[in-house]
Short mmCIF file of C-alpha atoms in Angstrom, two decimals:
data_model
loop_
_atom_site.label_atom_id
_atom_site.label_comp_id
_atom_site.label_asym_id
_atom_site.label_seq_id
_atom_site.Cartn_x
_atom_site.Cartn_y
_atom_site.Cartn_z
CA UNK N 136 9.43 -17.65 16.99
CA UNK N 137 11.52 -15.86 14.36
CA UNK N 138 10.77 -12.30 13.24
CA UNK N 139 12.31 -9.40 11.33
CA UNK N 140 13.29 -6.87 14.01
CA UNK N 141 14.15 -3.20 13.50
CA UNK N 142 17.20 -2.03 15.47
CA UNK N 143 17.42 1.57 14.33
CA UNK N 144 18.01 3.28 10.96
CA UNK N 145 19.69 0.90 8.55
CA UNK N 146 19.66 -1.99 11.02
CA UNK N 147 17.44 -5.08 11.00
CA UNK N 148 17.78 -8.76 11.87
CA UNK N 149 15.85 -12.02 11.45
CA UNK N 150 16.02 -13.32 15.00
CA UNK N 151 14.26 -15.21 17.76
CA UNK N 152 11.69 -13.28 19.79
CA UNK N 153 8.94 -14.29 22.24
CA UNK N 154 5.72 -15.61 20.73
CA UNK N 155 2.83 -13.11 20.77
CA UNK N 156 0.07 -13.60 23.33
CA UNK N 157 -3.56 -12.56 23.69
CA UNK N 158 -3.65 -9.18 25.45
CA UNK N 159 -7.30 -8.16 24.89
CA UNK N 160 -10.56 -10.10 24.41
CA UNK N 161 -10.76 -8.97 20.77
CA UNK N 162 -7.24 -10.16 19.92
CA UNK N 163 -6.34 -13.12 17.75
CA UNK N 164 -3.02 -14.84 17.18
CA UNK N 165 -2.46 -15.58 13.50
CA UNK N 166 0.19 -17.92 12.12
CA UNK N 167 1.64 -16.01 9.19
CA UNK N 168 1.83 -18.01 5.99
CA UNK N 169 2.67 -15.21 3.54
CA UNK N 170 3.86 -11.63 3.93
CA UNK N 171 5.53 -8.98 1.79
CA UNK N 172 7.61 -5.80 2.02
CA UNK N 173 6.23 -2.30 1.47
CA UNK N 174 7.96 0.90 0.47
CA UNK N 175 6.95 2.21 3.89
CA UNK N 176 9.21 -0.44 5.45
CA UNK N 177 12.10 1.05 3.49
CA UNK N 178 11.17 4.51 4.76
CA UNK N 179 11.26 3.14 8.31
CA UNK N 180 14.73 1.71 7.75
CA UNK N 181 15.89 5.11 6.50
CA UNK N 182 14.70 6.67 9.76
CA UNK N 183 11.80 8.53 8.13
CA UNK N 184 9.23 7.22 10.65
CA UNK N 185 10.50 8.12 14.13
CA UNK N 186 7.47 6.54 15.83
CA UNK N 187 9.00 3.15 14.97
CA UNK N 188 11.40 2.41 17.80
CA UNK N 189 14.24 -0.14 18.00
CA UNK N 190 12.97 -3.62 18.85
CA UNK N 191 9.84 -3.33 16.73
CA UNK N 192 8.92 -6.25 14.46
CA UNK N 193 8.34 -4.83 10.98
CA UNK N 194 5.62 -5.52 8.43
CA UNK N 195 1.93 -4.70 8.02
CA UNK N 196 0.62 -7.20 5.43
CA UNK N 197 -0.12 -10.89 5.86
CA UNK N 198 -2.17 -13.90 4.97
CA UNK N 199 -2.36 -16.51 7.70
CA UNK N 200 -4.33 -18.96 9.78
CA UNK N 201 -6.02 -18.16 13.09
CA UNK N 202 -4.33 -20.10 15.92
CA UNK N 203 -5.85 -18.54 19.04
CA UNK N 204 -8.80 -16.27 19.81
CA UNK N 205 -9.64 -13.87 22.60
CA UNK N 206 -12.86 -14.36 24.52
CA UNK N 207 -14.54 -11.37 22.85
CA UNK N 208 -14.47 -12.74 19.29
CA UNK N 209 -17.42 -14.73 17.96
CA UNK N 210 -17.15 -14.43 14.16
CA UNK N 211 -13.77 -16.14 13.73
CA UNK N 212 -12.73 -19.70 14.47
CA UNK N 213 -9.38 -21.33 15.04
CA UNK N 214 -8.26 -22.62 11.65
CA UNK N 215 -9.84 -19.78 9.64
CA UNK N 216 -7.64 -18.49 6.86
CA UNK N 217 -7.57 -14.68 6.88
CA UNK N 218 -6.12 -11.62 5.25
CA UNK N 219 -4.50 -9.31 7.80
CA UNK N 220 -4.55 -5.82 6.26
CA UNK N 221 -2.43 -2.81 7.07
CA UNK N 222 -5.24 -0.95 8.83
CA UNK N 223 -6.74 -2.00 12.16
CA UNK N 224 -10.29 -0.88 12.96
CA UNK N 225 -12.31 -1.12 16.15
CA UNK N 226 -15.44 -0.33 14.05
CA UNK N 227 -16.91 1.59 16.99
CA UNK N 228 -15.14 4.95 17.35
CA UNK N 229 -16.26 8.02 15.41
CA UNK N 230 -13.58 7.86 12.66
CA UNK N 231 -14.25 4.16 12.07
CA UNK N 232 -18.02 4.67 11.93
CA UNK N 233 -17.48 7.55 9.49
CA UNK N 234 -15.43 5.43 7.11
CA UNK N 235 -12.01 6.63 8.28
CA UNK N 236 -10.47 3.65 10.10
CA UNK N 237 -7.04 4.93 9.11
CA UNK N 238 -7.53 7.21 12.11
CA UNK N 239 -9.13 4.77 14.53
CA UNK N 240 -9.18 6.51 17.90
CA UNK N 241 -9.29 3.27 19.86
CA UNK N 242 -5.85 2.18 18.65
CA UNK N 243 -4.29 5.60 19.15
CA UNK N 244 -5.57 7.80 16.34
CA UNK N 245 -3.82 6.01 13.50
CA UNK N 246 -5.10 2.76 11.99
CA UNK N 247 -1.68 1.71 10.73
CA UNK N 248 -0.26 0.11 13.86
CA UNK N 249 1.43 -3.12 12.60
CA UNK N 250 5.18 -2.63 12.28
CA UNK N 251 4.64 0.94 13.44
CA UNK N 252 3.15 1.19 16.92
CA UNK N 253 2.94 -2.56 17.66
CA UNK N 254 4.79 -5.61 16.40
CA UNK N 255 4.09 -6.45 12.79
CA UNK N 256 3.59 -9.25 10.32
CA UNK N 257 7.09 -10.07 9.07
CA UNK N 258 7.17 -12.87 11.60
CA UNK N 259 6.06 -16.44 12.06
CA UNK N 260 3.11 -15.27 14.18
CA UNK N 261 1.37 -11.96 14.84
CA UNK N 262 -1.07 -10.63 17.41
CA UNK N 263 -4.01 -9.02 15.61
CA UNK N 264 -6.00 -6.51 17.70
CA UNK N 265 -9.73 -6.18 16.92
CA UNK N 266 -9.40 -9.25 14.75
CA UNK N 267 -13.17 -9.60 14.43
CA UNK N 268 -13.38 -6.34 12.46
CA UNK N 269 -9.81 -6.07 11.13
CA UNK N 270 -9.38 -9.32 9.20
CA UNK N 271 -11.06 -10.75 6.12
CA UNK N 272 -11.92 -14.44 5.97
CA UNK N 273 -10.82 -16.06 2.73
CA UNK N 274 -12.72 -18.56 0.65
CA UNK N 275 -11.22 -21.81 -0.54
CA UNK N 276 -9.61 -21.56 -3.93
CA UNK N 277 -8.21 -18.09 -3.29
CA UNK N 278 -4.44 -18.32 -3.08
CA UNK N 279 -2.22 -16.27 -0.78
CA UNK N 280 -0.73 -14.57 -3.81
CA UNK N 281 -4.22 -13.64 -5.03
CA UNK N 282 -4.87 -11.57 -1.91
CA UNK N 283 -1.62 -10.54 -0.18
CA UNK N 284 -1.53 -7.27 -2.14
CA UNK N 285 -5.02 -6.43 -0.90
CA UNK N 286 -3.41 -5.82 2.48
CA UNK N 287 -2.05 -2.46 1.36
CA UNK N 288 -0.91 -1.47 -2.13
CA UNK N 289 -4.05 -2.27 -4.13
CA UNK N 290 -6.53 -0.43 -1.88
CA UNK N 291 -3.97 2.36 -1.40
CA UNK N 292 -3.69 2.98 -5.14
CA UNK N 293 -7.46 2.72 -5.57
CA UNK N 294 -8.66 4.65 -2.53
CA UNK N 295 -6.02 7.35 -2.13
CA UNK N 296 -5.19 7.66 -5.82
CA UNK N 297 -8.29 6.90 -7.88
CA UNK N 298 -11.12 7.63 -5.42
CA UNK N 299 -9.52 10.62 -3.68
CA UNK N 300 -8.50 11.84 -7.12
CA UNK N 301 -12.18 11.76 -8.07
CA UNK N 302 -11.53 10.01 -11.37
CA UNK N 303 -14.61 10.31 -13.58
CA UNK N 304 -15.79 8.54 -16.72
CA UNK N 305 -13.77 9.79 -19.68
CA UNK N 306 -10.95 11.33 -17.64
CA UNK N 307 -7.30 11.45 -18.59
CA UNK N 308 -5.23 10.30 -15.63
CA UNK N 309 -1.48 10.76 -15.24
CA UNK N 310 0.22 8.46 -12.72
CA UNK N 311 3.63 9.78 -11.69
CA UNK N 312 5.64 6.80 -10.51
CA UNK N 313 5.14 3.25 -11.78
CA UNK N 314 6.21 1.45 -8.63
CA UNK N 315 3.83 -0.98 -6.92
CA UNK N 316 1.36 1.64 -5.62
CA UNK N 317 1.44 3.55 -8.91
CA UNK N 318 0.75 0.30 -10.75
CA UNK N 319 -2.15 -0.35 -8.37
CA UNK N 320 -3.59 3.05 -9.29
CA UNK N 321 -3.11 2.25 -12.98
CA UNK N 322 -4.77 -1.15 -12.59
CA UNK N 323 -7.83 0.32 -10.87
CA UNK N 324 -8.29 3.68 -12.63
CA UNK N 325 -10.27 2.04 -15.41
CA UNK N 326 -12.76 0.79 -12.78
CA UNK N 327 -13.91 4.40 -12.42
CA UNK N 328 -14.07 4.98 -16.16
CA UNK N 329 -10.72 6.62 -16.97
CA UNK N 330 -10.51 6.92 -20.74
CA UNK N 331 -6.74 7.32 -20.93
CA UNK N 332 -4.06 6.44 -18.39
CA UNK N 333 -0.58 7.90 -18.78
CA UNK N 334 2.28 6.43 -16.74
CA UNK N 335 5.43 8.41 -15.94
CA UNK N 336 8.66 6.94 -14.58
CA UNK N 337 12.42 7.02 -15.00
CA UNK N 338 12.81 3.25 -15.48
CA UNK N 339 11.86 1.64 -18.78
CA UNK N 340 11.25 -1.67 -16.98
CA UNK N 341 8.59 -0.06 -14.81
CA UNK N 342 7.04 1.66 -17.78
CA UNK N 343 6.78 -1.73 -19.46
CA UNK N 344 5.07 -3.03 -16.32
CA UNK N 345 2.73 -0.03 -16.42
CA UNK N 346 1.63 -1.06 -19.90
CA UNK N 347 0.92 -4.57 -18.65
CA UNK N 348 -1.17 -3.14 -15.81
CA UNK N 349 -3.28 -0.99 -18.13
CA UNK N 350 -1.46 2.23 -19.01
CA UNK N 351 -2.30 3.50 -22.49
CA UNK N 352 0.76 5.75 -22.83
CA UNK N 353 4.12 5.77 -21.05
CA UNK N 354 6.56 8.67 -20.67
CA UNK N 355 10.16 8.34 -19.51
CA UNK N 356 10.75 11.47 -17.44
CA UNK N 357 14.50 11.11 -17.82
CA UNK N 358 14.43 11.58 -21.57
CA UNK N 359 11.16 13.37 -22.34
CA UNK N 360 9.52 16.63 -21.35
CA UNK N 361 6.59 15.22 -19.41
CA UNK N 362 4.50 18.41 -19.27
CA UNK N 363 4.93 19.06 -22.99
CA UNK N 364 4.06 15.44 -23.82
CA UNK N 365 0.92 15.47 -21.68
CA UNK N 366 -0.09 18.79 -23.20
CA UNK N 367 0.38 17.30 -26.67
CA UNK N 368 -1.60 14.15 -25.82
CA UNK N 369 -4.50 16.17 -24.43
CA UNK N 370 -4.65 18.87 -27.11
CA UNK N 371 -3.30 21.43 -24.68
CA UNK N 372 -5.85 20.68 -21.95
CA UNK N 373 -3.60 18.67 -19.59
CA UNK N 374 -4.81 15.85 -17.35
CA UNK N 375 -7.99 15.73 -15.31
CA UNK N 376 -6.27 13.86 -12.49
CA UNK N 377 -2.61 13.44 -11.55
CA UNK N 378 -1.67 10.74 -9.04
CA UNK N 379 1.67 11.21 -7.28
CA UNK N 380 2.96 7.77 -6.31
CA UNK N 381 6.62 8.30 -5.42
CA UNK N 382 6.95 10.63 -2.44
CA UNK N 383 9.73 13.07 -3.36
CA UNK N 384 9.57 16.82 -4.03
CA UNK N 385 10.30 16.53 -7.76
CA UNK N 386 7.41 14.16 -8.45
CA UNK N 387 4.99 16.22 -6.34
CA UNK N 388 5.94 19.29 -8.39
CA UNK N 389 5.56 17.38 -11.63
CA UNK N 390 2.11 16.11 -10.66
CA UNK N 391 0.97 19.69 -10.02
CA UNK N 392 2.28 20.76 -13.43
CA UNK N 393 0.47 18.16 -15.55
CA UNK N 394 -3.06 18.71 -14.22
CA UNK N 395 -5.58 21.07 -15.81
CA UNK N 396 -7.31 23.98 -14.07
CA UNK N 397 -10.07 22.51 -11.94
CA UNK N 398 -8.35 19.13 -11.87
CA UNK N 399 -7.09 17.10 -8.92
CA UNK N 400 -3.68 16.05 -7.67
CA UNK N 401 -3.96 12.96 -5.46
CA UNK N 402 -0.80 12.49 -3.42
CA UNK N 403 -0.25 8.81 -2.58
CA UNK N 404 3.51 8.73 -2.12
CA UNK N 405 5.02 8.63 1.37
CA UNK N 406 7.16 11.76 1.75
CA UNK N 407 10.21 11.74 3.95
CA UNK N 408 10.92 15.44 3.46
CA UNK N 409 8.88 18.63 2.94
CA UNK N 410 7.85 19.65 -0.56
CA UNK N 411 7.50 23.11 -2.01
CA UNK N 412 3.89 24.18 -2.47
CA UNK N 413 3.92 27.26 -4.75
CA UNK N 414 0.50 28.54 -3.75
CA UNK N 415 1.30 31.86 -5.46
CA UNK N 416 1.13 30.05 -8.81
CA UNK N 417 -1.40 27.34 -8.02
CA UNK N 418 -4.19 29.30 -6.33
CA UNK N 419 -5.47 30.72 -9.59
CA UNK N 420 -5.84 27.30 -11.22
CA UNK N 421 -8.58 25.92 -8.93
CA UNK N 422 -6.59 22.71 -8.47
CA UNK N 423 -7.62 20.30 -5.73
CA UNK N 424 -4.94 18.51 -3.71
CA UNK N 425 -5.69 15.40 -1.67
CA UNK N 426 -3.60 13.25 0.64
CA UNK N 427 -4.36 10.22 2.71
CA UNK N 428 -3.58 6.96 4.41
CA UNK N 429 -5.41 3.89 3.10
CA UNK N 430 -8.58 2.92 4.98
CA UNK N 431 -9.10 -0.53 3.47
CA UNK N 432 -12.83 0.10 2.99
CA UNK N 433 -12.63 -1.19 -0.58
CA UNK N 434 -10.96 -4.52 0.24
CA UNK N 435 -14.20 -6.57 0.09
CA UNK N 436 -15.12 -5.12 -3.32
CA UNK N 437 -11.61 -5.57 -4.70
CA UNK N 438 -11.57 -9.14 -3.41
CA UNK N 439 -14.74 -9.85 -5.41
CA UNK N 440 -13.10 -8.44 -8.54
CA UNK N 441 -10.09 -10.68 -8.00
CA UNK N 442 -12.27 -13.74 -7.46
CA UNK N 443 -14.23 -12.98 -10.63
CA UNK N 444 -11.07 -12.60 -12.69
CA UNK N 445 -11.60 -8.90 -13.35
CA UNK N 446 -8.40 -7.99 -11.51
CA UNK N 447 -5.17 -9.93 -11.83
CA UNK N 448 -2.82 -8.97 -9.02
CA UNK N 449 -0.48 -11.97 -9.06
CA UNK N 450 1.67 -10.18 -11.63
CA UNK N 451 2.79 -7.80 -8.87
CA UNK N 452 4.83 -10.70 -7.50
CA UNK N 453 8.16 -10.70 -9.32
CA UNK N 454 10.33 -12.40 -6.68
CA UNK N 455 9.68 -15.16 -4.15
CA UNK N 456 11.48 -15.95 -0.90
CA UNK N 457 11.07 -18.12 2.18
CA UNK N 458 10.96 -16.67 5.69
CA UNK N 459 14.62 -17.42 6.36
CA UNK N 460 15.49 -15.47 3.19
CA UNK N 461 13.80 -12.28 4.37
CA UNK N 462 17.05 -10.29 4.42
CA UNK N 463 17.67 -11.27 0.80
CA UNK N 464 14.10 -10.21 0.04
CA UNK N 465 14.81 -6.77 1.52
CA UNK N 466 17.98 -6.42 -0.57
CA UNK N 467 16.07 -7.35 -3.72
CA UNK N 468 13.18 -5.00 -3.01
CA UNK N 469 15.38 -2.09 -1.93
CA UNK N 470 17.41 -2.36 -5.15
CA UNK N 471 14.45 -2.56 -7.50
CA UNK N 472 16.24 -0.46 -10.10
CA UNK N 473 18.74 -3.27 -10.54
CA UNK N 474 16.54 -6.28 -9.80
CA UNK N 475 13.36 -5.05 -11.58
CA UNK N 476 11.42 -6.09 -8.48
CA UNK N 477 7.83 -4.94 -8.14
CA UNK N 478 6.75 -6.85 -5.03
CA UNK N 479 8.42 -9.69 -3.21
CA UNK N 480 6.42 -12.56 -1.72
CA UNK N 481 7.77 -14.10 1.48
CA UNK N 482 6.17 -17.43 2.40
CA UNK N 483 6.78 -20.37 4.69
#
């Protein structure tokens, strides 16, 4: 089969590799029909994730069709169409049973294994461990584009941004970074009753997208004083929740500056370098800081909202490619400032 293979920082190739095989009774082989690229993949290519070694097939999001099943699976059938999410769960270990499959002990203490610790989904086929508890069967009428973003960005923005941020009815929420995950947080913050959502970014095109995804106010951090603007919008109170969705020191600092005493900063961005944490200034403000890796627990609920028309996620897809155009897809996604790409869809 063909797959997108990582060959070290800055190096990747779409090349022929051996087909995956069943290695465990709870494995399935899924023929990938649709996949996408995540910001984490770009971090890997920069060398920010040393656990990813040369030779690894990248990708951790897919929609596909079950082609082969291990002997230990009885709730899937060959031919089932499934969502393959970023997080793998055995459903039996203590973290999984306690709602933290992002740290599944059975797969090594981290639920994100595709394109990280094992071969991933940017390929014509993928081996899915614990497929009986780690995939979601899809109903007819649901398109690949309806659900591909449920594999990672939508539950990430909702779980690690909105839920970890403890957004309450009537809250003012500032989302720092209007990339795909920031937009996912914007799109889902209203589900928890946020009264006002403020989006912050450097790019006017992304701020326009933020408005389309539900932001009430946008602030361009390159031309406006964000803290002063948030203070003005809130009558001096500042935000109840700030969601950091970029992953660089400057945006982490900004998120901590726009939240009120007693508020919460939910860090969603993937950081490739340390940030300064000025505890000498922050301790007195009773601010809560949260971090996390998506668990995917909310995927079934979010899928129902998509099916009912309450959530429209297809607008994340700004560019479309075929499998043999995957390198072009990476170029487009990596240069989003020039291409205005939000998410790319790669399909057969």
